[in-house]
mmCIF file of C-alpha atoms and ligand atoms in Angstrom:
data_model
loop_
_atom_site.group_PDB
_atom_site.id
_atom_site.type_symbol
_atom_site.label_atom_id
_atom_site.label_comp_id
_atom_site.label_asym_id
_atom_site.label_seq_id
_atom_site.Cartn_x
_atom_site.Cartn_y
_atom_site.Cartn_z
ATOM 1 C CA MET A 25 34.161 -51.684 22.698
ATOM 2 C CA SER A 26 30.336 -49.919 23.253
ATOM 3 C CA GLY A 27 28.963 -48.825 26.351
ATOM 4 C CA MET A 28 29.434 -45.491 26.716
ATOM 5 C CA ASP A 29 26.982 -42.588 25.370
ATOM 6 C CA THR A 30 26.804 -41.288 22.789
ATOM 7 C CA GLY A 31 24.910 -37.793 23.569
ATOM 8 C CA LEU A 32 23.744 -36.100 19.896
ATOM 9 C CA LEU A 33 23.105 -32.138 20.077
ATOM 10 C CA ALA A 34 22.240 -29.984 17.378
ATOM 11 C CA VAL A 35 25.231 -27.102 17.171
ATOM 12 C CA ASN A 36 24.437 -24.188 19.430
ATOM 13 C CA PRO A 37 26.900 -22.335 22.049
ATOM 14 C CA GLY A 38 25.946 -24.988 24.719
ATOM 15 C CA SER A 39 26.943 -27.870 23.038
ATOM 16 C CA VAL A 40 30.343 -25.888 20.978
ATOM 17 C CA ALA A 41 31.460 -24.739 24.432
ATOM 18 C CA LYS A 42 30.213 -29.284 25.868
ATOM 19 C CA ALA A 43 33.105 -30.909 22.816
ATOM 20 C CA ALA A 44 35.898 -28.588 23.700
ATOM 21 C CA ALA A 45 35.414 -29.665 27.194
ATOM 22 C CA LEU A 46 35.310 -32.771 26.299
ATOM 23 C CA LEU A 47 38.489 -32.128 23.931
ATOM 24 C CA ARG A 48 40.276 -30.399 26.284
ATOM 25 C CA ARG A 49 40.319 -33.683 28.139
ATOM 26 C CA GLY A 50 41.700 -35.761 25.773
ATOM 27 C CA GLN A 51 37.759 -37.195 24.841
ATOM 28 C CA VAL A 52 36.860 -38.057 20.885
ATOM 29 C CA VAL A 53 34.070 -35.271 19.498
ATOM 30 C CA ALA A 54 31.956 -35.727 16.153
ATOM 31 C CA ILE A 55 32.029 -32.806 14.452
ATOM 32 C CA PRO A 56 29.835 -31.505 11.243
ATOM 33 C CA THR A 57 32.516 -29.743 8.986
ATOM 34 C CA GLU A 58 32.136 -28.788 4.747
ATOM 35 C CA THR A 59 33.504 -32.017 3.603
ATOM 36 C CA VAL A 60 31.958 -34.888 5.316
ATOM 37 C CA TYR A 61 31.947 -35.661 9.773
ATOM 38 C CA GLY A 62 35.271 -35.232 11.264
ATOM 39 C CA LEU A 63 36.089 -37.278 14.447
ATOM 40 C CA ALA A 64 38.099 -34.925 16.521
ATOM 41 C CA ALA A 65 40.534 -35.189 18.948
ATOM 42 C CA ASN A 66 43.753 -32.867 20.248
ATOM 43 C CA ALA A 67 46.564 -32.866 18.040
ATOM 44 C CA LEU A 68 49.178 -32.570 20.575
ATOM 45 C CA ASP A 69 47.331 -35.727 23.173
ATOM 46 C CA GLU A 70 48.963 -38.868 21.585
ATOM 47 C CA LYS A 71 46.436 -40.084 23.952
ATOM 48 C CA ALA A 72 43.885 -38.478 22.483
ATOM 49 C CA VAL A 73 45.017 -39.009 18.794
ATOM 50 C CA GLU A 74 44.513 -43.316 20.070
ATOM 51 C CA ARG A 75 41.133 -42.864 20.755
ATOM 52 C CA ILE A 76 40.217 -41.458 16.854
ATOM 53 C CA PHE A 77 42.092 -45.108 15.828
ATOM 54 C CA THR A 78 40.108 -47.292 18.183
ATOM 55 C CA ALA A 79 36.933 -45.336 18.060
ATOM 56 C CA LYS A 80 36.999 -45.887 13.612
ATOM 57 C CA GLY A 81 39.058 -49.381 14.131
ATOM 58 C CA ARG A 82 41.514 -47.510 11.587
ATOM 59 C CA PRO A 83 44.862 -48.705 10.229
ATOM 60 C CA GLN A 84 47.763 -47.144 12.383
ATOM 61 C CA ASP A 85 49.648 -46.217 9.462
ATOM 62 C CA ASN A 86 47.078 -44.487 7.728
ATOM 63 C CA PRO A 87 47.736 -40.871 9.099
ATOM 64 C CA LEU A 88 45.280 -38.446 10.322
ATOM 65 C CA ILE A 89 44.311 -34.503 8.864
ATOM 66 C CA VAL A 90 44.880 -32.275 11.011
ATOM 67 C CA HIS A 91 42.312 -28.626 11.467
ATOM 68 C CA ILE A 92 43.110 -25.348 12.681
ATOM 69 C CA ASP A 93 41.194 -22.618 12.666
ATOM 70 C CA SER A 94 43.320 -19.469 12.082
ATOM 71 C CA MET A 95 47.433 -19.604 9.912
ATOM 72 C CA GLU A 96 48.172 -18.398 13.917
ATOM 73 C CA MET A 97 47.891 -22.186 15.030
ATOM 74 C CA LEU A 98 49.850 -23.627 11.440
ATOM 75 C CA PRO A 99 53.145 -23.294 13.338
ATOM 76 C CA MET A 100 51.994 -25.344 15.777
ATOM 77 C CA ALA A 101 50.909 -28.566 13.248
ATOM 78 C CA ALA A 102 54.089 -27.620 10.203
ATOM 79 C CA ARG A 103 57.447 -26.523 9.817
ATOM 80 C CA LYS A 104 59.274 -24.982 6.895
ATOM 81 C CA ILE A 105 56.055 -24.108 5.298
ATOM 82 C CA PRO A 106 56.664 -22.699 1.578
ATOM 83 C CA LYS A 107 55.955 -20.178 -0.255
ATOM 84 C CA GLU A 108 53.669 -22.373 -2.119
ATOM 85 C CA ALA A 109 51.816 -23.331 0.964
ATOM 86 C CA LEU A 110 50.972 -19.371 1.522
ATOM 87 C CA LEU A 111 49.466 -19.559 -2.043
ATOM 88 C CA LEU A 112 47.058 -21.617 -1.599
ATOM 89 C CA ALA A 113 46.351 -20.992 1.884
ATOM 90 C CA LYS A 114 45.391 -17.311 0.613
ATOM 91 C CA ALA A 115 43.480 -19.207 -2.058
ATOM 92 C CA PHE A 116 41.347 -21.834 -0.538
ATOM 93 C CA TRP A 117 41.355 -21.754 2.868
ATOM 94 C CA PRO A 118 39.570 -21.530 5.654
ATOM 95 C CA GLY A 119 38.248 -24.665 2.434
ATOM 96 C CA PRO A 120 38.478 -27.992 1.094
ATOM 97 C CA LEU A 121 41.715 -28.257 1.010
ATOM 98 C CA THR A 122 43.966 -30.308 3.201
ATOM 99 C CA MET A 123 48.366 -29.730 2.248
ATOM 100 C CA VAL A 124 50.518 -32.066 2.792
ATOM 101 C CA LEU A 125 53.995 -30.549 5.165
ATOM 102 C CA PRO A 126 56.501 -30.900 7.113
ATOM 103 C CA ARG A 127 54.750 -32.349 10.404
ATOM 104 C CA THR A 128 56.606 -30.424 13.941
ATOM 105 C CA ALA A 129 57.964 -32.770 16.906
ATOM 106 C CA ARG A 130 54.828 -31.013 19.208
ATOM 107 C CA LEU A 131 52.236 -32.904 17.329
ATOM 108 C CA ALA A 132 51.565 -36.386 17.993
ATOM 109 C CA PRO A 133 53.180 -39.109 16.455
ATOM 110 C CA SER A 134 50.394 -41.585 15.751
ATOM 111 C CA VAL A 135 48.694 -38.138 13.557
ATOM 112 C CA SER A 136 51.536 -38.724 11.307
ATOM 113 C CA ALA A 137 51.227 -42.842 11.578
ATOM 114 C CA GLY A 138 54.906 -42.587 11.374
ATOM 115 C CA LEU A 139 55.396 -40.426 8.254
ATOM 116 C CA ASP A 140 57.631 -36.825 8.416
ATOM 117 C CA THR A 141 54.598 -35.620 6.949
ATOM 118 C CA VAL A 142 51.329 -33.797 8.569
ATOM 119 C CA GLY A 143 48.484 -32.997 6.053
ATOM 120 C CA ILE A 144 46.804 -29.839 7.396
ATOM 121 C CA ARG A 145 43.566 -27.897 6.154
ATOM 122 C CA MET A 146 41.743 -24.828 7.872
ATOM 123 C CA PRO A 147 37.918 -25.853 7.520
ATOM 124 C CA ALA A 148 35.114 -23.161 6.025
ATOM 125 C CA HIS A 149 32.734 -25.482 8.515
ATOM 126 C CA PRO A 150 31.457 -22.189 11.104
ATOM 127 C CA ALA A 151 30.666 -25.574 13.699
ATOM 128 C CA ALA A 152 33.841 -26.641 13.041
ATOM 129 C CA ARG A 153 35.739 -23.516 13.537
ATOM 130 C CA ALA A 154 33.711 -22.866 16.725
ATOM 131 C CA VAL A 155 34.700 -26.084 18.195
ATOM 132 C CA ILE A 156 38.689 -25.503 17.388
ATOM 133 C CA ALA A 157 38.980 -22.180 18.539
ATOM 134 C CA ALA A 158 36.291 -22.595 21.455
ATOM 135 C CA ALA A 159 38.896 -25.691 22.668
ATOM 136 C CA GLY A 160 42.057 -23.536 21.365
ATOM 137 C CA LEU A 161 43.990 -26.912 19.848
ATOM 138 C CA PRO A 162 44.313 -28.260 16.986
ATOM 139 C CA LEU A 163 42.453 -30.858 16.253
ATOM 140 C CA ALA A 164 43.462 -34.135 14.569
ATOM 141 C CA ALA A 165 40.130 -35.674 12.384
ATOM 142 C CA PRO A 166 39.482 -37.585 10.093
ATOM 143 C CA SER A 167 36.345 -39.065 9.048
ATOM 144 C CA ALA A 168 34.212 -39.675 11.115
ATOM 145 C CA ASN A 169 33.447 -43.307 9.569
ATOM 146 C CA LEU A 170 34.054 -46.911 10.540
ATOM 147 C CA SER A 171 37.375 -47.517 8.547
ATOM 148 C CA GLY A 172 35.794 -48.684 5.216
ATOM 149 C CA SER A 173 32.394 -47.656 5.730
ATOM 150 C CA PRO A 174 31.440 -44.425 3.382
ATOM 151 C CA SER A 175 32.228 -41.131 5.398
ATOM 152 C CA PRO A 176 29.340 -39.856 6.628
ATOM 153 C CA THR A 177 27.848 -36.543 5.573
ATOM 154 C CA THR A 178 24.604 -36.369 8.356
ATOM 155 C CA ALA A 179 24.782 -36.626 11.752
ATOM 156 C CA GLN A 180 22.700 -39.891 11.106
ATOM 157 C CA HIS A 181 25.165 -41.696 9.956
ATOM 158 C CA VAL A 182 27.661 -40.994 12.191
ATOM 159 C CA LEU A 183 25.417 -42.732 15.385
ATOM 160 C CA ALA A 184 25.272 -45.175 13.436
ATOM 161 C CA ASP A 185 28.987 -46.238 12.922
ATOM 162 C CA MET A 186 29.958 -44.599 16.809
ATOM 163 C CA LYS A 187 27.051 -45.007 18.821
ATOM 164 C CA GLY A 188 29.006 -46.431 21.996
ATOM 165 C CA ARG A 189 32.385 -45.781 20.915
ATOM 166 C CA ILE A 190 32.555 -41.879 21.349
ATOM 167 C CA PRO A 191 30.809 -39.192 23.807
ATOM 168 C CA LEU A 192 29.049 -36.833 21.802
ATOM 169 C CA ILE A 193 28.120 -35.485 17.926
ATOM 170 C CA LEU A 194 27.538 -32.432 16.741
ATOM 171 C CA ASP A 195 24.586 -32.095 14.527
ATOM 172 C CA GLY A 196 25.165 -29.272 12.541
ATOM 173 C CA GLY A 197 22.954 -31.170 9.447
ATOM 174 C CA ASN A 198 24.105 -32.080 6.300
ATOM 175 C CA SER A 199 27.593 -31.764 4.935
ATOM 176 C CA PRO A 200 27.786 -29.096 2.585
ATOM 177 C CA VAL A 201 30.541 -30.215 -0.103
ATOM 178 C CA GLY A 202 29.347 -33.963 0.759
ATOM 179 C CA VAL A 203 33.486 -35.392 -0.106
ATOM 180 C CA GLU A 204 36.292 -35.582 1.684
ATOM 181 C CA SER A 205 39.225 -32.651 1.215
ATOM 182 C CA THR A 206 41.618 -32.037 -1.987
ATOM 183 C CA VAL A 207 44.760 -33.843 -0.324
ATOM 184 C CA ILE A 208 47.942 -32.256 -1.468
ATOM 185 C CA THR A 209 51.112 -32.713 -0.846
ATOM 186 C CA LEU A 210 54.061 -29.944 -1.231
ATOM 187 C CA VAL A 211 57.101 -31.680 -0.254
ATOM 188 C CA GLY A 212 58.649 -32.162 -3.547
ATOM 189 C CA THR A 213 56.052 -31.572 -7.330
ATOM 190 C CA PRO A 214 53.369 -30.046 -6.189
ATOM 191 C CA THR A 215 50.867 -33.715 -7.006
ATOM 192 C CA VAL A 216 47.214 -34.349 -6.092
ATOM 193 C CA LEU A 217 46.870 -37.208 -4.074
ATOM 194 C CA ARG A 218 42.871 -37.425 -3.560
ATOM 195 C CA PRO A 219 41.264 -35.616 -5.566
ATOM 196 C CA GLY A 220 38.197 -33.010 -4.061
ATOM 197 C CA PHE A 221 36.065 -29.985 -4.539
ATOM 198 C CA VAL A 222 38.998 -27.864 -5.110
ATOM 199 C CA THR A 223 40.870 -29.014 -8.263
ATOM 200 C CA ALA A 224 44.623 -29.389 -10.091
ATOM 201 C CA ASN A 225 43.642 -26.842 -12.021
ATOM 202 C CA GLU A 226 42.231 -24.532 -9.873
ATOM 203 C CA ILE A 227 45.620 -25.295 -8.249
ATOM 204 C CA ALA A 228 48.406 -25.275 -11.006
ATOM 205 C CA GLU A 229 46.498 -21.415 -11.997
ATOM 206 C CA VAL A 230 47.546 -20.247 -8.429
ATOM 207 C CA LEU A 231 50.871 -21.571 -8.265
ATOM 208 C CA GLY A 232 51.996 -20.561 -11.728
ATOM 209 C CA GLY A 233 53.029 -24.243 -12.612
ATOM 210 C CA PRO A 234 51.734 -28.287 -13.286
ATOM 211 C CA VAL A 235 49.768 -29.757 -10.124
ATOM 212 C CA ALA A 236 50.647 -33.682 -11.201
ATOM 213 C CA VAL A 237 47.774 -36.001 -10.230
ATOM 214 C CA ALA A 238 48.617 -39.117 -8.647
ATOM 215 C CA ALA A 239 47.997 -41.807 -10.426
ATOM 216 C CA ALA A 240 46.937 -44.371 -7.855
ATOM 217 C CA VAL A 241 43.716 -41.957 -7.979
ATOM 218 C CA THR A 242 42.176 -43.235 -10.602
ATOM 219 C CA ALA A 243 43.758 -46.860 -11.580
ATOM 220 C CA PRO A 244 44.213 -49.339 -8.830
ATOM 221 C CA LEU A 245 48.091 -50.035 -6.731
ATOM 222 C CA ALA A 246 50.304 -52.215 -8.548
ATOM 223 C CA ALA A 247 51.235 -55.366 -6.536
ATOM 224 C CA GLY A 248 54.627 -54.471 -4.176
ATOM 225 C CA GLN A 249 53.788 -50.128 -5.318
ATOM 226 C CA ALA A 250 54.184 -48.541 -2.101
ATOM 227 C CA PRO A 251 51.454 -45.537 -2.277
ATOM 228 C CA ALA A 252 51.965 -42.280 -2.167
ATOM 229 C CA SER A 253 49.517 -42.076 0.543
ATOM 230 C CA PRO A 254 49.073 -44.846 2.592
ATOM 231 C CA GLY A 255 44.828 -44.318 2.696
ATOM 232 C CA MET A 256 44.967 -45.165 -1.075
ATOM 233 C CA LYS A 257 46.387 -48.431 0.007
ATOM 234 C CA TYR A 258 43.026 -49.133 1.838
ATOM 235 C CA LYS A 259 38.790 -50.483 0.576
ATOM 236 C CA HIS A 260 37.033 -47.770 1.026
ATOM 237 C CA TYR A 261 33.626 -46.304 0.938
ATOM 238 C CA ALA A 262 32.721 -49.641 0.229
ATOM 239 C CA PRO A 263 28.718 -50.585 0.618
ATOM 240 C CA LYS A 264 28.480 -54.558 1.480
ATOM 241 C CA ALA A 265 26.582 -54.508 -2.203
ATOM 242 C CA GLU A 266 29.594 -55.708 -5.373
ATOM 243 C CA ILE A 267 29.716 -52.548 -7.489
ATOM 244 C CA THR A 268 29.875 -51.539 -11.167
ATOM 245 C CA ILE A 269 30.305 -48.517 -13.029
ATOM 246 C CA LEU A 270 29.137 -48.850 -16.915
ATOM 247 C CA GLN A 271 30.684 -46.087 -18.852
ATOM 248 C CA GLY A 272 27.616 -45.561 -21.764
ATOM 249 C CA ASN A 273 24.699 -44.032 -22.016
ATOM 250 C CA LEU A 274 21.457 -44.354 -20.562
ATOM 251 C CA ALA A 275 19.679 -46.989 -23.296
ATOM 252 C CA GLN A 276 22.539 -49.495 -22.829
ATOM 253 C CA PHE A 277 23.177 -48.925 -18.984
ATOM 254 C CA SER A 278 19.417 -49.944 -19.039
ATOM 255 C CA HIS A 279 19.611 -52.552 -21.949
ATOM 256 C CA TYR A 280 22.508 -54.031 -19.710
ATOM 257 C CA VAL A 281 20.793 -53.681 -16.367
ATOM 258 C CA ALA A 282 17.869 -55.947 -18.023
ATOM 259 C CA ALA A 283 19.814 -58.842 -18.828
ATOM 260 C CA LYS A 284 20.901 -59.042 -15.248
ATOM 261 C CA ALA A 285 17.732 -57.858 -13.129
ATOM 262 C CA THR A 286 16.964 -60.427 -10.297
ATOM 263 C CA GLY A 287 16.367 -59.738 -6.356
ATOM 264 C CA GLY A 288 18.863 -58.258 -5.141
ATOM 265 C CA VAL A 289 20.453 -56.360 -8.039
ATOM 266 C CA TRP A 290 19.877 -52.345 -8.022
ATOM 267 C CA ALA A 291 20.520 -48.938 -10.248
ATOM 268 C CA LEU A 292 22.859 -46.185 -8.770
ATOM 269 C CA CYS A 293 21.855 -43.405 -11.345
ATOM 270 C CA PHE A 294 20.674 -39.999 -11.570
ATOM 271 C CA GLU A 295 17.369 -38.199 -10.275
ATOM 272 C CA GLY A 296 14.605 -38.800 -12.630
ATOM 273 C CA GLU A 297 16.435 -41.954 -14.526
ATOM 274 C CA GLU A 298 14.476 -44.308 -12.631
ATOM 275 C CA THR A 299 11.767 -44.518 -14.901
ATOM 276 C CA GLU A 300 13.636 -46.036 -17.557
ATOM 277 C CA ILE A 301 15.718 -48.658 -15.431
ATOM 278 C CA PRO A 302 14.300 -51.607 -15.484
ATOM 279 C CA VAL A 303 15.412 -52.694 -11.277
ATOM 280 C CA PRO A 304 15.012 -50.643 -8.235
ATOM 281 C CA CYS A 305 17.042 -47.462 -8.101
ATOM 282 C CA VAL A 306 18.871 -44.700 -5.992
ATOM 283 C CA THR A 307 19.533 -41.750 -6.781
ATOM 284 C CA TYR A 308 23.146 -39.608 -6.533
ATOM 285 C CA GLY A 309 22.501 -36.483 -7.698
ATOM 286 C CA LYS A 310 21.501 -34.456 -11.304
ATOM 287 C CA LYS A 311 23.030 -36.133 -14.589
ATOM 288 C CA ASN A 312 24.246 -33.335 -15.565
ATOM 289 C CA ASN A 313 25.268 -31.437 -11.717
ATOM 290 C CA PRO A 314 28.216 -32.960 -10.001
ATOM 291 C CA ALA A 315 28.366 -31.139 -6.919
ATOM 292 C CA THR A 316 24.631 -32.542 -6.815
ATOM 293 C CA GLN A 317 26.984 -35.858 -6.884
ATOM 294 C CA ALA A 318 29.135 -34.557 -4.656
ATOM 295 C CA THR A 319 26.533 -33.918 -2.063
ATOM 296 C CA ALA A 320 24.906 -37.149 -2.413
ATOM 297 C CA LEU A 321 26.861 -40.050 -3.099
ATOM 298 C CA PHE A 322 28.111 -41.354 0.355
ATOM 299 C CA SER A 323 24.431 -41.353 1.922
ATOM 300 C CA ALA A 324 22.968 -43.372 -1.360
ATOM 301 C CA LEU A 325 25.816 -46.225 -0.951
ATOM 302 C CA ARG A 326 24.411 -46.668 2.666
ATOM 303 C CA THR A 327 20.694 -46.565 1.388
ATOM 304 C CA LEU A 328 22.015 -49.201 -1.195
ATOM 305 C CA ASP A 329 23.559 -51.321 2.170
ATOM 306 C CA GLU A 330 19.935 -50.459 3.741
ATOM 307 C CA LYS A 331 18.027 -52.150 1.170
ATOM 308 C CA GLY A 332 20.088 -54.896 0.855
ATOM 309 C CA ALA A 333 21.300 -54.783 -2.766
ATOM 310 C CA LYS A 334 23.895 -57.493 -3.411
ATOM 311 C CA THR A 335 24.829 -56.230 -6.951
ATOM 312 C CA VAL A 336 24.409 -52.913 -7.818
ATOM 313 C CA PHE A 337 24.839 -50.874 -11.634
ATOM 314 C CA ALA A 338 26.284 -47.529 -11.696
ATOM 315 C CA ARG A 339 25.587 -44.746 -13.839
ATOM 316 C CA ALA A 340 29.505 -43.154 -14.370
ATOM 317 C CA PRO A 341 29.229 -39.950 -13.187
ATOM 318 C CA GLY A 342 31.071 -37.456 -15.500
ATOM 319 C CA THR A 343 35.063 -36.110 -14.339
ATOM 320 C CA SER A 344 35.256 -32.819 -14.669
ATOM 321 C CA GLY A 345 34.697 -30.116 -11.550
ATOM 322 C CA VAL A 346 34.267 -32.450 -8.055
ATOM 323 C CA GLY A 347 32.975 -34.602 -10.205
ATOM 324 C CA PHE A 348 36.912 -35.964 -11.016
ATOM 325 C CA ALA A 349 36.428 -36.172 -7.042
ATOM 326 C CA VAL A 350 32.839 -38.457 -7.841
ATOM 327 C CA TYR A 351 34.418 -40.943 -9.637
ATOM 328 C CA ASN A 352 37.288 -42.024 -7.971
ATOM 329 C CA ARG A 353 35.390 -42.422 -4.611
ATOM 330 C CA LEU A 354 32.710 -44.409 -6.892
ATOM 331 C CA LEU A 355 35.721 -46.185 -8.525
ATOM 332 C CA ARG A 356 36.637 -47.640 -4.799
ATOM 333 C CA ALA A 357 33.781 -48.508 -3.323
ATOM 334 C CA ALA A 358 33.154 -50.203 -6.667
ATOM 335 C CA ALA A 359 37.165 -51.912 -6.487
ATOM 336 C CA PHE A 360 38.012 -50.270 -10.135
ATOM 337 C CA ARG A 361 34.906 -52.525 -11.789
ATOM 338 C CA VAL A 362 34.278 -50.381 -15.139
ATOM 339 C CA LEU A 363 32.762 -52.502 -17.405
ATOM 340 C CA GLU A 364 32.819 -50.420 -21.089
ATOM 341 C CA LEU A 365 28.798 -50.473 -22.698
HETATM 342 P P1 AMP B 406 40.660 -38.435 6.237
HETATM 343 O O1 AMP B 406 41.165 -38.310 7.191
HETATM 344 O O2 AMP B 406 39.663 -39.528 6.245
HETATM 345 O O3 AMP B 406 40.105 -38.049 5.077
HETATM 346 O O4 AMP B 406 41.902 -39.621 5.102
HETATM 347 C C1 AMP B 406 42.362 -38.646 5.388
HETATM 348 C C2 AMP B 406 43.465 -39.331 4.244
HETATM 349 O O5 AMP B 406 44.821 -38.294 3.767
HETATM 350 C C3 AMP B 406 43.505 -40.320 4.034
HETATM 351 O O6 AMP B 406 43.736 -40.917 2.970
HETATM 352 C C4 AMP B 406 45.346 -40.159 4.152
HETATM 353 O O7 AMP B 406 46.217 -41.874 4.136
HETATM 354 C C5 AMP B 406 45.878 -38.829 3.610
HETATM 355 N N1 AMP B 406 46.337 -38.451 4.232
HETATM 356 C C6 AMP B 406 46.816 -37.632 5.711
HETATM 357 N N2 AMP B 406 48.172 -37.344 5.725
HETATM 358 C C7 AMP B 406 49.265 -37.302 5.126
HETATM 359 C C8 AMP B 406 50.235 -37.873 4.683
HETATM 360 N N3 AMP B 406 51.071 -36.813 5.805
HETATM 361 N N4 AMP B 406 50.572 -38.506 3.336
HETATM 362 C C9 AMP B 406 49.680 -38.063 2.623
HETATM 363 N N5 AMP B 406 49.054 -38.220 2.601
HETATM 364 C C10 AMP B 406 47.931 -38.263 4.333
HETATM 365 MG MG1 MG B 407 38.190 -41.296 5.704
#
């Protein structure tokens, strides 16, 4: 599917109005959000939502997140809203938290990919909010990458994947968070299905009770095991290179990599470590600063592909705060290959 002209416009009142007009006509537009860029369409229009699946090459059974700009929009998408959802909305919206709730009949069926629930989020990014408000519609928006590729954190990443597939990309600069939203289901025991900037501990504090984390966040699904969230069963964030995460200190890492150094072998490391590592490096943030790792990771994975890396050894991130989300994305990019040094 190519041939469509793809416009790339900086965010301003004119481009926001253009995006809103396209969305109201059932078209797909890529928009910046604080997490990653989203591929948006009218969540109430089945044909429009189907265009998202086509543009991404997304499997039909992987549901989309619905983005709203106000609590007034919430009943358009969700019903039987529990008090926990209102507490979490008050604490974390607008922001990088998606809640899975029972869905309304009004939503386009494909949004939920056959489930009777829907993931809903109120983004904080001013451009995303302006587009939703101007369209006057809840917008279904998965990450704006081709299915299986790292999520886009710049408009250029979106262009690389979506050129010829969608009519417009709004350029709002770098995504400030850099990893996708935390997804929590509130149907049954509150359970984190995907870690993000908002942590399970922060959520538990607001709810005043325990919050589970789905096992599939840090371990592969067993053969035949049904995922709590359809996205868990797909290959994700995967560059062309084979990535292995090495658990150990920098000296151990350098020693291990030295024995493997041949053409096509790269390291994914923290800033300032390049001089200690005997193969070419791409960095992803600072060692003790998970927020910088989150903003850099997906871009680094794309860079490794551009450099033609065949085998990549990655320094392991910590797992506290947003570091847990970074670890989860890197684990998936590495197809769960982890080596203790
Ligand atoms: P993306 O839109 O690319 O950020 O992906 C959305 C993620 O949220 C995927 O991993 C989906 O499987 C998950 N998700 C969306 N809606 C639901 C739902 N109703 N129940 C469980 N997981 C969901
Ligand atoms: Mg995605």
